[in-house]
Tab-separated table of C-alpha atoms in Angstrom:
chain	number	residue	atom	x	y	z
M	1	MET	CA	17.799	-22.107	-44.628
M	2	PHE	CA	19.679	-19.207	-43.000
M	3	ILE	CA	16.400	-17.532	-42.026
M	4	ILE	CA	15.052	-20.761	-40.509
M	5	LEU	CA	18.208	-21.342	-38.461
M	6	PHE	CA	18.193	-17.710	-37.302
M	7	VAL	CA	14.590	-17.935	-36.106
M	8	GLN	CA	15.271	-21.218	-34.337
M	9	THR	CA	18.232	-19.653	-32.534
M	10	ILE	CA	16.100	-16.751	-31.338
M	11	ASN	CA	13.354	-19.056	-30.119
M	12	ALA	CA	15.834	-21.200	-28.225
M	13	GLU	CA	17.276	-18.365	-26.173
M	14	VAL	CA	16.441	-18.348	-22.487
M	15	LYS	CA	14.403	-15.276	-21.563
M	16	LEU	CA	13.995	-13.800	-18.086
M	17	PRO	CA	11.286	-11.487	-16.767
M	18	SER	CA	12.407	-7.891	-16.509
M	19	ILE	CA	12.435	-7.924	-12.717
M	20	VAL	CA	14.907	-10.847	-12.604
M	21	SER	CA	18.153	-9.099	-13.500
M	22	SER	CA	21.500	-7.894	-12.302
M	23	ASN	CA	21.381	-5.550	-9.267
M	24	MET	CA	18.150	-7.086	-7.974
M	25	VAL	CA	17.385	-7.702	-4.314
M	26	LEU	CA	16.122	-11.195	-3.549
M	27	GLN	CA	14.153	-11.887	-0.394
M	28	ARG	CA	16.689	-13.203	2.068
M	29	ASN	CA	16.774	-16.478	3.959
M	30	THR	CA	13.785	-18.033	2.223
M	31	THR	CA	12.775	-19.901	-0.920
M	32	ILE	CA	12.420	-17.656	-3.955
M	33	MET	CA	11.326	-18.389	-7.505
M	34	LEU	CA	13.376	-17.951	-10.649
M	35	TRP	CA	11.370	-18.232	-13.843
M	36	GLY	CA	11.356	-17.454	-17.506
M	37	TRP	CA	10.867	-18.795	-20.996
M	38	ALA	CA	12.818	-20.950	-23.431
M	39	ASP	CA	12.309	-23.310	-26.329
M	40	VAL	CA	9.964	-26.256	-25.778
M	41	ASP	CA	11.616	-28.931	-23.601
M	42	GLU	CA	14.853	-26.910	-23.492
M	43	LYS	CA	17.295	-28.087	-20.808
M	44	ILE	CA	18.604	-25.273	-18.645
M	45	ALA	CA	21.458	-25.175	-16.110
M	46	ILE	CA	21.459	-22.630	-13.297
M	47	ASN	CA	24.501	-21.948	-11.135
M	48	THR	CA	24.487	-19.613	-8.164
M	49	SER	CA	27.385	-18.249	-6.151
M	50	TRP	CA	25.818	-19.343	-2.865
M	51	LEU	CA	24.767	-22.923	-3.647
M	52	SER	CA	27.353	-25.669	-4.021
M	53	LYS	CA	25.396	-27.647	-6.609
M	54	PRO	CA	24.017	-26.506	-9.972
M	55	ILE	CA	20.292	-26.650	-10.692
M	56	SER	CA	19.064	-28.501	-13.763
M	57	ILE	CA	15.571	-27.903	-15.118
M	58	GLN	CA	13.665	-28.336	-18.360
M	59	ALA	CA	11.218	-25.963	-19.993
M	60	GLY	CA	7.698	-27.266	-20.413
M	61	LYS	CA	5.681	-27.890	-23.536
M	62	ASP	CA	4.666	-24.234	-23.445
M	63	GLY	CA	8.256	-23.052	-23.090
M	64	ASN	CA	7.740	-21.850	-19.517
M	65	TRP	CA	10.146	-22.807	-16.743
M	66	ARG	CA	10.230	-22.119	-13.041
M	67	VAL	CA	12.436	-23.295	-10.200
M	68	ALA	CA	12.512	-22.766	-6.432
M	69	VAL	CA	15.853	-21.607	-5.035
M	70	LYS	CA	16.849	-21.146	-1.407
M	71	THR	CA	18.518	-17.870	-0.443
M	72	THR	CA	20.680	-17.129	2.573
M	73	ASN	CA	21.286	-14.247	4.955
M	74	SER	CA	24.608	-13.299	3.384
M	75	LYS	CA	25.292	-9.619	2.807
M	76	GLU	CA	27.825	-10.308	0.066
M	77	PRO	CA	26.960	-9.590	-3.594
M	78	GLN	CA	25.925	-12.743	-5.454
M	79	THR	CA	25.827	-13.968	-9.051
M	80	ILE	CA	23.583	-16.285	-11.054
M	81	THR	CA	24.432	-17.870	-14.397
M	82	ILE	CA	21.764	-19.431	-16.618
M	83	ASN	CA	22.805	-21.549	-19.589
M	84	ASP	CA	21.320	-23.683	-22.302
M	85	GLU	CA	22.681	-24.698	-25.700
M	86	THR	CA	22.536	-21.166	-27.072
M	87	SER	CA	22.276	-18.878	-24.026
M	88	ASN	CA	24.778	-17.744	-21.447
M	89	ILE	CA	23.185	-15.273	-19.038
M	90	THR	CA	25.068	-13.832	-16.071
M	91	LEU	CA	23.279	-11.825	-13.393
M	92	GLU	CA	25.637	-9.865	-11.161
M	93	ASN	CA	25.624	-7.696	-8.044
M	94	ILE	CA	22.595	-9.479	-6.558
M	95	LEU	CA	21.816	-8.878	-2.889
M	96	PHE	CA	19.766	-10.784	-0.324
M	97	GLY	CA	17.508	-8.548	1.754
M	98	GLU	CA	13.978	-7.392	2.429
M	99	VAL	CA	11.713	-6.802	-0.587
M	100	TRP	CA	8.535	-4.704	-0.422
M	101	LEU	CA	5.987	-3.975	-3.142
M	102	CYS	CA	4.448	-0.478	-3.069
M	103	SER	CA	1.230	0.230	-4.946
M	104	GLY	CA	-1.847	2.449	-5.066
M	105	GLN	CA	-2.572	5.818	-6.588
M	106	SER	CA	-1.056	9.314	-6.724
M	107	ASN	CA	-0.054	9.667	-3.097
M	108	MET	CA	2.062	6.533	-3.467
M	109	HIS	CA	3.267	7.603	-6.898
M	110	MET	CA	4.316	11.139	-5.834
M	111	PRO	CA	8.112	11.302	-6.179
M	112	ILE	CA	10.652	12.706	-3.744
M	113	LYS	CA	11.053	15.821	-5.893
M	114	GLY	CA	7.295	16.478	-5.558
M	115	ASN	CA	4.841	17.582	-8.225
M	116	ASN	CA	4.468	21.000	-9.829
M	117	GLY	CA	3.475	23.347	-7.011
M	118	GLN	CA	3.310	20.417	-4.569
M	119	PRO	CA	6.407	19.823	-2.419
M	120	ILE	CA	7.621	16.927	-0.321
M	121	PHE	CA	8.852	18.144	3.060
M	122	GLY	CA	12.490	17.201	3.613
M	123	SER	CA	13.027	16.187	0.000
M	124	VAL	CA	16.223	18.144	-0.634
M	125	MET	CA	18.111	16.730	2.341
M	126	ALA	CA	16.713	13.237	1.707
M	127	THR	CA	17.959	13.407	-1.865
M	128	ALA	CA	21.363	14.736	-0.837
M	129	CYS	CA	21.865	11.857	1.616
M	130	SER	CA	20.499	9.103	-0.605
M	131	ASN	CA	23.634	7.340	-1.897
M	132	ASN	CA	23.191	3.756	-0.705
M	133	SER	CA	24.272	0.624	-2.557
M	134	ASN	CA	22.172	-1.486	-0.158
M	135	LEU	CA	18.914	0.228	-1.130
M	136	ARG	CA	17.568	-0.554	-4.594
M	137	PHE	CA	14.500	0.257	-6.634
M	138	PHE	CA	12.476	-1.307	-9.431
M	139	THR	CA	9.684	0.765	-10.995
M	140	VAL	CA	6.806	-0.456	-13.162
M	141	ASP	CA	5.664	2.246	-15.564
M	142	ASN	CA	2.009	2.998	-16.240
M	143	VAL	CA	0.551	0.457	-18.637
M	144	GLY	CA	-2.836	-1.249	-18.864
M	145	SER	CA	-3.832	-4.509	-20.511
M	146	LYS	CA	-7.104	-6.349	-21.092
M	147	THR	CA	-5.362	-9.661	-20.467
M	148	PRO	CA	-2.593	-10.677	-18.044
M	149	LEU	CA	0.890	-9.970	-19.388
M	150	LYS	CA	3.719	-12.416	-18.830
M	151	ASP	CA	6.185	-9.536	-18.399
M	152	VAL	CA	6.004	-5.811	-17.684
M	153	GLU	CA	6.069	-3.794	-20.900
M	154	LYS	CA	7.577	-0.573	-19.549
M	155	TYR	CA	9.761	-0.285	-16.491
M	156	THR	CA	12.892	1.117	-14.899
M	157	GLY	CA	15.138	-1.789	-13.945
M	158	TRP	CA	16.873	-2.347	-10.618
M	159	GLN	CA	18.926	0.701	-9.600
M	160	GLN	CA	20.946	1.610	-6.534
M	161	ALA	CA	19.768	4.594	-4.522
M	162	SER	CA	21.490	7.842	-5.488
M	163	PRO	CA	20.417	11.495	-5.686
M	164	LYS	CA	19.665	11.186	-9.407
M	165	ILE	CA	17.589	8.021	-9.000
M	166	VAL	CA	15.813	8.903	-5.742
M	167	SER	CA	14.516	12.223	-7.052
M	168	ASN	CA	12.032	10.449	-9.328
M	169	PHE	CA	11.157	7.541	-7.045
M	170	SER	CA	8.065	7.285	-4.843
M	171	ALA	CA	8.585	9.387	-1.710
M	172	VAL	CA	6.622	7.038	0.562
M	173	ALA	CA	8.476	4.008	-0.785
M	174	TYR	CA	11.867	5.712	-0.488
M	175	PHE	CA	11.428	6.963	3.078
M	176	PHE	CA	10.156	3.542	4.172
M	177	GLY	CA	12.946	1.640	2.454
M	178	GLN	CA	15.746	3.956	3.513
M	179	GLN	CA	14.839	3.722	7.190
M	180	LEU	CA	14.162	-0.020	7.068
M	181	GLN	CA	17.600	-0.582	5.516
M	182	GLU	CA	19.281	1.446	8.231
M	183	ILE	CA	17.401	-0.180	11.111
M	184	LEU	CA	17.731	-3.788	9.936
M	185	ASP	CA	21.266	-3.228	8.596
M	186	CYS	CA	20.549	-5.345	5.541
M	187	PRO	CA	19.828	-4.681	1.856
M	188	VAL	CA	16.310	-3.545	0.970
M	189	GLY	CA	14.558	-3.676	-2.404
M	190	MET	CA	11.520	-1.509	-3.116
M	191	ILE	CA	9.278	-2.407	-6.064
M	192	HIS	CA	7.054	0.508	-7.064
M	193	SER	CA	3.918	-0.069	-9.148
M	194	SER	CA	1.246	2.617	-8.774
M	195	TRP	CA	-0.913	4.911	-10.918
M	196	GLY	CA	-2.501	8.227	-9.938
M	197	ALA	CA	-6.301	8.318	-9.667
M	198	SER	CA	-6.526	4.542	-10.027
M	199	SER	CA	-9.536	2.708	-8.658
M	200	VAL	CA	-9.233	-0.438	-6.593
M	201	GLN	CA	-11.163	-2.269	-9.324
M	202	ALA	CA	-8.269	-1.696	-11.722
M	203	TRP	CA	-5.927	-3.638	-9.418
M	204	ILE	CA	-8.119	-6.755	-9.068
M	205	SER	CA	-7.945	-9.770	-11.365
M	206	ASN	CA	-10.810	-10.427	-13.754
M	207	GLU	CA	-11.543	-13.769	-12.089
M	208	VAL	CA	-12.072	-12.224	-8.654
M	209	LEU	CA	-13.690	-8.965	-9.722
M	210	SER	CA	-16.174	-10.816	-11.936
M	211	SER	CA	-17.460	-12.603	-8.859
M	212	LEU	CA	-18.280	-9.232	-7.285
M	213	GLN	CA	-19.496	-7.144	-10.227
M	214	PRO	CA	-19.984	-7.429	-14.005
M	215	VAL	CA	-16.767	-6.992	-16.003
M	216	ASN	CA	-16.762	-6.597	-19.789
M	217	LEU	CA	-13.666	-5.179	-21.466
M	218	ASP	CA	-14.603	-6.063	-25.049
M	219	ASN	CA	-15.421	-2.526	-26.131
M	220	GLU	CA	-13.207	-0.653	-23.670
M	221	ASN	CA	-10.644	1.786	-25.035
M	222	ILE	CA	-7.898	1.269	-22.476
M	223	THR	CA	-5.844	4.197	-23.777
M	224	LYS	CA	-8.230	6.624	-22.065
M	225	GLN	CA	-8.740	6.765	-18.281
M	226	THR	CA	-6.813	3.500	-18.157
M	227	GLN	CA	-6.356	3.625	-14.402
M	228	LYS	CA	-10.103	3.508	-13.826
M	229	ILE	CA	-10.832	0.488	-16.031
M	230	PRO	CA	-11.415	-2.766	-14.106
M	231	THR	CA	-8.579	-5.339	-13.961
M	232	VAL	CA	-6.273	-3.677	-16.499
M	233	LEU	CA	-3.644	-2.501	-13.994
M	234	PHE	CA	-3.568	-5.878	-12.306
M	235	ASN	CA	-2.988	-7.462	-15.702
M	236	ALA	CA	-0.110	-5.188	-16.712
M	237	MET	CA	1.449	-3.962	-13.458
M	238	ILE	CA	0.961	-6.705	-10.843
M	239	TYR	CA	0.496	-10.051	-12.599
M	240	PRO	CA	3.892	-9.882	-14.395
M	241	LEU	CA	5.655	-9.453	-11.022
M	242	ILE	CA	4.316	-12.754	-9.675
M	243	PRO	CA	5.989	-14.912	-8.311
M	244	TYR	CA	8.912	-12.586	-7.450
M	245	SER	CA	9.261	-13.139	-3.700
M	246	ILE	CA	8.322	-10.205	-1.486
M	247	LYS	CA	8.163	-9.641	2.236
M	248	GLY	CA	5.007	-7.584	2.085
M	249	VAL	CA	2.984	-4.803	0.451
M	250	LEU	CA	2.525	-1.095	1.158
M	251	TRP	CA	-0.707	0.380	-0.244
M	252	TYR	CA	-1.883	3.987	-0.482
M	253	GLN	CA	-5.180	4.245	-2.351
M	254	GLY	CA	-8.814	5.111	-1.712
M	255	GLU	CA	-9.491	8.596	-3.053
M	256	ALA	CA	-10.790	7.172	-6.333
M	257	ASN	CA	-13.301	5.016	-4.437
M	258	ARG	CA	-14.302	7.482	-1.748
M	259	LYS	CA	-17.930	7.647	-2.938
M	260	GLU	CA	-18.520	3.900	-2.653
M	261	PRO	CA	-17.445	2.939	0.883
M	262	GLU	CA	-19.650	-0.143	1.179
M	263	ASN	CA	-18.416	-1.504	-2.132
M	264	TYR	CA	-14.816	-0.766	-1.168
M	265	LYS	CA	-15.280	-2.854	1.955
M	266	LYS	CA	-15.840	-5.844	-0.335
M	267	LEU	CA	-13.348	-4.988	-3.063
M	268	PHE	CA	-10.270	-4.087	-1.053
M	269	PRO	CA	-10.133	-7.264	1.090
M	270	ALA	CA	-10.902	-9.312	-2.033
M	271	MET	CA	-7.935	-7.728	-3.809
M	272	VAL	CA	-5.576	-8.496	-0.937
M	273	LYS	CA	-6.784	-12.096	-0.734
M	274	ASP	CA	-6.375	-12.480	-4.492
M	275	TRP	CA	-2.803	-11.150	-4.501
M	276	ARG	CA	-1.815	-13.378	-1.610
M	277	SER	CA	-3.336	-16.428	-3.250
M	278	ARG	CA	-1.466	-15.811	-6.491
M	279	TRP	CA	1.878	-15.204	-4.842
M	280	GLY	CA	1.486	-18.438	-2.894
M	281	ILE	CA	3.692	-17.394	0.023
M	282	GLY	CA	0.997	-17.138	2.677
M	283	ASP	CA	-0.698	-14.093	4.175
M	284	PHE	CA	2.219	-11.720	3.718
M	285	PRO	CA	2.020	-8.376	5.577
M	286	PHE	CA	-0.240	-5.798	3.972
M	287	TYR	CA	0.095	-2.284	5.411
M	288	TYR	CA	-2.016	0.526	4.015
M	289	VAL	CA	-2.695	4.237	4.444
M	290	GLN	CA	-6.040	5.756	5.303
M	291	ILE	CA	-6.714	8.681	2.973
M	292	ALA	CA	-6.016	12.073	4.507
M	293	PRO	CA	-8.697	14.719	5.068
M	294	PHE	CA	-9.332	17.034	2.104
M	295	PRO	CA	-12.289	19.392	1.327
M	296	TYR	CA	-13.265	17.777	-2.019
M	297	GLY	CA	-15.236	20.947	-2.782
M	298	ASN	CA	-17.907	20.285	-0.164
M	299	ASN	CA	-16.962	20.378	3.501
M	300	ASN	CA	-20.574	20.510	4.658
M	301	ALA	CA	-21.349	16.993	3.453
M	302	PHE	CA	-22.367	14.933	6.454
M	303	GLN	CA	-24.608	11.978	5.711
M	304	THR	CA	-23.885	11.372	2.048
M	305	VAL	CA	-21.159	9.633	0.085
M	306	ASP	CA	-19.706	13.084	-0.580
M	307	ASN	CA	-18.334	12.871	2.963
M	308	SER	CA	-14.982	11.064	2.863
M	309	ALA	CA	-15.287	10.157	6.542
M	310	PHE	CA	-17.278	7.139	5.329
M	311	ILE	CA	-14.395	5.760	3.266
M	312	ARG	CA	-11.991	6.433	6.137
M	313	GLU	CA	-14.346	4.446	8.368
M	314	THR	CA	-14.368	1.632	5.816
M	315	GLN	CA	-10.577	1.584	5.616
M	316	LEU	CA	-10.386	1.285	9.386
M	317	GLN	CA	-12.927	-1.539	9.369
M	318	CYS	CA	-10.861	-3.415	6.787
M	319	LEU	CA	-8.305	-4.095	9.531
M	320	ASP	CA	-10.694	-6.738	10.843
M	321	LEU	CA	-11.344	-8.126	7.352
M	322	ILE	CA	-7.716	-8.483	6.191
M	323	PRO	CA	-5.494	-10.810	8.232
M	324	ASN	CA	-1.950	-9.638	8.978
M	325	SER	CA	-2.699	-6.041	8.049
M	326	GLY	CA	-1.975	-2.637	9.540
M	327	ILE	CA	-3.252	0.869	8.924
M	328	THR	CA	-1.617	4.294	8.928
M	329	ILE	CA	-3.937	7.068	10.108
M	330	THR	CA	-3.279	10.516	8.616
M	331	MET	CA	-5.882	12.731	10.301
M	332	ASP	CA	-3.199	15.221	11.394
M	333	ILE	CA	-1.064	15.426	8.244
M	334	GLY	CA	-3.534	16.290	5.503
M	335	ASP	CA	-3.384	19.527	3.524
M	336	LYS	CA	-6.484	21.653	3.047
M	337	TYR	CA	-5.168	22.994	-0.262
M	338	SER	CA	-3.637	19.878	-1.794
M	339	ILE	CA	-4.893	16.338	-2.230
M	340	HIS	CA	-1.195	15.381	-2.187
M	341	PRO	CA	-0.059	16.294	1.344
M	342	PRO	CA	3.673	17.117	1.594
M	343	LYS	CA	4.326	15.144	4.788
M	344	LYS	CA	5.170	11.877	3.049
M	345	LYS	CA	7.925	10.970	5.504
M	346	GLN	CA	5.395	10.889	8.335
M	347	VAL	CA	3.263	8.520	6.273
M	348	ALA	CA	6.280	6.300	5.631
M	349	ASP	CA	7.244	6.444	9.317
M	350	ARG	CA	3.853	5.124	10.363
M	351	LEU	CA	3.944	2.348	7.774
M	352	LEU	CA	7.408	1.514	9.073
M	353	PHE	CA	6.136	1.309	12.665
M	354	ASN	CA	3.649	-1.342	11.502
M	355	ALA	CA	6.357	-3.313	9.748
M	356	LEU	CA	8.814	-3.114	12.628
M	357	ASN	CA	6.260	-4.159	15.233
M	358	LYS	CA	4.236	-6.749	13.327
M	359	THR	CA	6.738	-8.148	10.826
M	360	TYR	CA	10.179	-7.737	12.343
M	361	GLY	CA	9.473	-8.308	16.026
M	362	TYR	CA	10.220	-4.858	17.432
M	363	GLU	CA	7.592	-5.190	20.137
M	364	THR	CA	8.377	-1.859	21.798
M	365	ILE	CA	7.617	0.080	18.601
M	366	ASP	CA	4.031	1.171	19.181
M	367	CYS	CA	2.319	1.205	15.778
M	368	ASN	CA	-1.369	1.416	16.684
M	369	SER	CA	-3.562	4.497	16.857
M	370	PRO	CA	-6.233	4.470	19.566
M	371	VAL	CA	-9.569	3.184	18.227
M	372	TYR	CA	-13.042	3.929	19.565
M	373	ASN	CA	-14.368	0.928	21.488
M	374	SER	CA	-17.503	1.725	23.517
M	375	LEU	CA	-19.533	4.466	25.224
M	376	GLU	CA	-21.295	5.161	28.507
M	377	GLU	CA	-23.874	7.834	29.290
M	378	GLU	CA	-22.556	10.007	32.103
M	379	ASN	CA	-23.803	13.249	33.678
M	380	GLY	CA	-25.765	14.406	30.657
M	381	GLY	CA	-22.932	13.563	28.258
M	382	ILE	CA	-21.181	10.541	26.799
M	383	LEU	CA	-17.937	8.950	27.953
M	384	LEU	CA	-15.999	7.309	25.110
M	385	LYS	CA	-13.683	4.344	25.689
M	386	PHE	CA	-10.804	3.381	23.390
M	387	LYS	CA	-8.696	0.382	22.451
M	388	ASN	CA	-4.940	0.732	21.916
M	389	ALA	CA	-4.788	3.425	24.571
M	390	GLU	CA	-2.930	1.635	27.352
M	391	MET	CA	-0.645	4.654	27.814
M	392	GLY	CA	-3.536	7.061	27.532
M	393	LEU	CA	-4.778	9.774	25.181
M	394	TYR	CA	-3.259	13.133	24.324
M	395	SER	CA	-4.164	16.411	22.677
M	396	CYS	CA	-1.734	19.258	22.104
M	397	GLU	CA	-4.652	21.729	22.107
M	398	ASN	CA	-8.318	21.781	23.008
M	399	LEU	CA	-10.204	18.870	21.508
M	400	SER	CA	-12.380	19.766	18.532
M	401	GLY	CA	-14.335	17.985	15.828
M	402	PHE	CA	-16.772	16.227	18.187
M	403	GLU	CA	-20.519	16.207	17.585
M	404	ILE	CA	-23.264	14.672	19.701
M	405	ALA	CA	-26.877	13.628	19.067
M	406	GLY	CA	-29.954	12.342	20.849
M	407	GLU	CA	-32.490	9.836	19.584
M	408	ASP	CA	-33.696	12.378	17.009
M	409	LYS	CA	-30.408	11.742	15.148
M	410	VAL	CA	-29.608	15.447	14.936
M	411	PHE	CA	-25.957	16.198	15.694
M	412	TYR	CA	-24.688	19.355	17.348
M	413	GLN	CA	-21.182	20.600	17.879
M	414	ALA	CA	-20.010	19.438	21.289
M	415	LYS	CA	-17.380	20.136	23.899
M	416	ALA	CA	-14.917	17.329	24.573
M	417	LYS	CA	-12.117	16.721	27.020
M	418	ILE	CA	-9.835	13.858	27.962
M	419	LYS	CA	-10.920	12.290	31.240
M	420	ASN	CA	-8.967	9.902	33.454
M	421	GLY	CA	-6.129	10.196	30.957
M	422	LYS	CA	-7.632	7.545	28.679
M	423	ASP	CA	-11.311	8.375	28.004
M	424	VAL	CA	-13.046	11.270	26.251
M	425	PHE	CA	-16.079	13.011	27.745
M	426	VAL	CA	-18.399	14.691	25.198
M	427	ILE	CA	-21.299	17.020	26.062
M	428	SER	CA	-23.536	19.739	24.622
M	429	ASP	CA	-26.251	21.859	26.218
M	430	LYS	CA	-28.205	21.422	22.970
M	431	VAL	CA	-28.618	17.665	23.574
M	432	LEU	CA	-30.088	16.744	26.933
M	433	ASN	CA	-30.250	12.972	26.431
M	434	PRO	CA	-27.349	12.069	24.124
M	435	VAL	CA	-26.985	8.627	22.575
M	436	ALA	CA	-24.363	9.023	19.844
M	437	VAL	CA	-21.098	10.815	19.049
M	438	ARG	CA	-19.188	11.472	15.851
M	439	TYR	CA	-15.589	12.682	15.592
M	440	ALA	CA	-13.917	14.386	12.623
M	441	TRP	CA	-16.928	13.445	10.516
M	442	ARG	CA	-16.345	15.627	7.482
M	443	ASN	CA	-14.102	15.883	4.445
M	444	TRP	CA	-11.626	18.408	5.752
M	445	VAL	CA	-10.689	18.376	9.412
M	446	MET	CA	-7.482	18.475	11.406
M	447	GLY	CA	-7.284	15.708	13.975
M	448	THR	CA	-6.822	16.765	17.595
M	449	LEU	CA	-6.981	13.427	19.441
M	450	PHE	CA	-3.910	11.189	19.694
M	451	GLY	CA	-2.435	8.371	21.665
M	452	THR	CA	0.639	9.147	23.731
M	453	ASN	CA	2.587	7.599	20.852
M	454	LEU	CA	1.362	10.677	18.904
M	455	LEU	CA	-0.505	8.521	16.425
M	456	PRO	CA	-3.873	10.130	15.621
M	457	VAL	CA	-7.333	8.703	16.179
M	458	SER	CA	-9.313	8.062	13.002
M	459	SER	CA	-12.653	9.592	12.146
M	460	PHE	CA	-15.295	7.529	13.891
M	461	ARG	CA	-18.966	7.387	14.787
M	462	THR	CA	-20.737	5.460	17.515
M	463	ASP	CA	-23.935	5.103	15.462
M	464	GLU	CA	-24.879	3.411	12.206
M	465	TRP	CA	-27.586	5.841	11.195
M	466	GLY	CA	-28.177	6.389	7.504
M	467	ASP	CA	-30.419	9.419	7.987
M	468	ALA	CA	-28.630	11.568	10.542
M	469	THR	CA	-28.409	15.349	10.148
M	470	LYS	CA	-26.417	18.079	11.845
M	471	ILE	CA	-27.029	21.609	13.037
M	472	GLU	CA	-24.194	24.105	12.707
M	473	ASN	CA	-23.863	25.866	16.076
């Protein structure tokens, strides 16, 4: 009888997901979800420090419970108590603020302290100045699962920013959150869930991915190369976070899919749509980073999938496929000798510009890189026109990285210069009747063309040829 009563008591206890805890940041001034598990039909009372009336709910036949709760704009620490016949849970030091989810692969995962032999510029000073009770972090550890988990299995719970904590937290996420907190003067919560070398397929639900490609996990050993196995990271590292209310998502991924640009153009927008649908809070902001240039062992690749310019082109095109999205171009801050460039603050800055302009109404914060728009043949060369260049174009040195071709589809290195302050004129004496231009169309290149906001222009091409070649001058 004692054993039976003991088991019943355990089953009757109210359980909360790991992310719903003391020290958490709840999205401010909106309706958030509290959820968890209890005994079948268990009656639960929830009291909050900011609502005058208690909330009464009842667990379902499956023991699940969920309730919508309105938050405010208060900056004061809050409490929540959750009670049933056997449970008395108190959550303390809760803040209302802005909550962002950060995901992707190693360049999102890279911590402030850097990796072995791979630094983060500015990390020491950033760490020294990191004490901030209004900036908090939640980290999902690397776990995969063949089926969706109801809660994260491994994690680091909500923590306040401090030198000890920040050192191991995502550099991109930290720099973004720290500056957002300072600018908005409100609490900020950063949820970090990424895995190095992960493919986009791993972050997509089985239901959605199965509509795009075959998925069979029956015989998969998910303890090896877990981050490359379809759906398993979504199941273990994203699904358990839903429906924790967020403001938006920051995403830095693409290296693992660089050899399948056309497929990525289908998969990435499908993933974003899937996440938004499951969260059920509308088309929340989704800001992502274009992968930086890197040699990948073959810098002569031009018209094959070994050329990462194709995946950069795809990532730029996804802007038109994903509503309420923004892109960070990194053509000028790559590192020829490291796939993990050290200039993570610049990446975070550019993500922040997107958020400030498009999400928080800072209209004077220019967040857009110039984008190739059209061309005109002119005086034996080609004049390129750009969008997002109202204030003009800029180069701190002579333009380089331009190639030009005629109808034979053979590209030659070309001379280029900014004309009229806002166009680029490209010409080569090797091509008498040019029809197409490519810029920065290789794995490793250092961007030389910028807007006057000093945001770089992406790799681009004016053609859609699948059989072009190039001649090295």
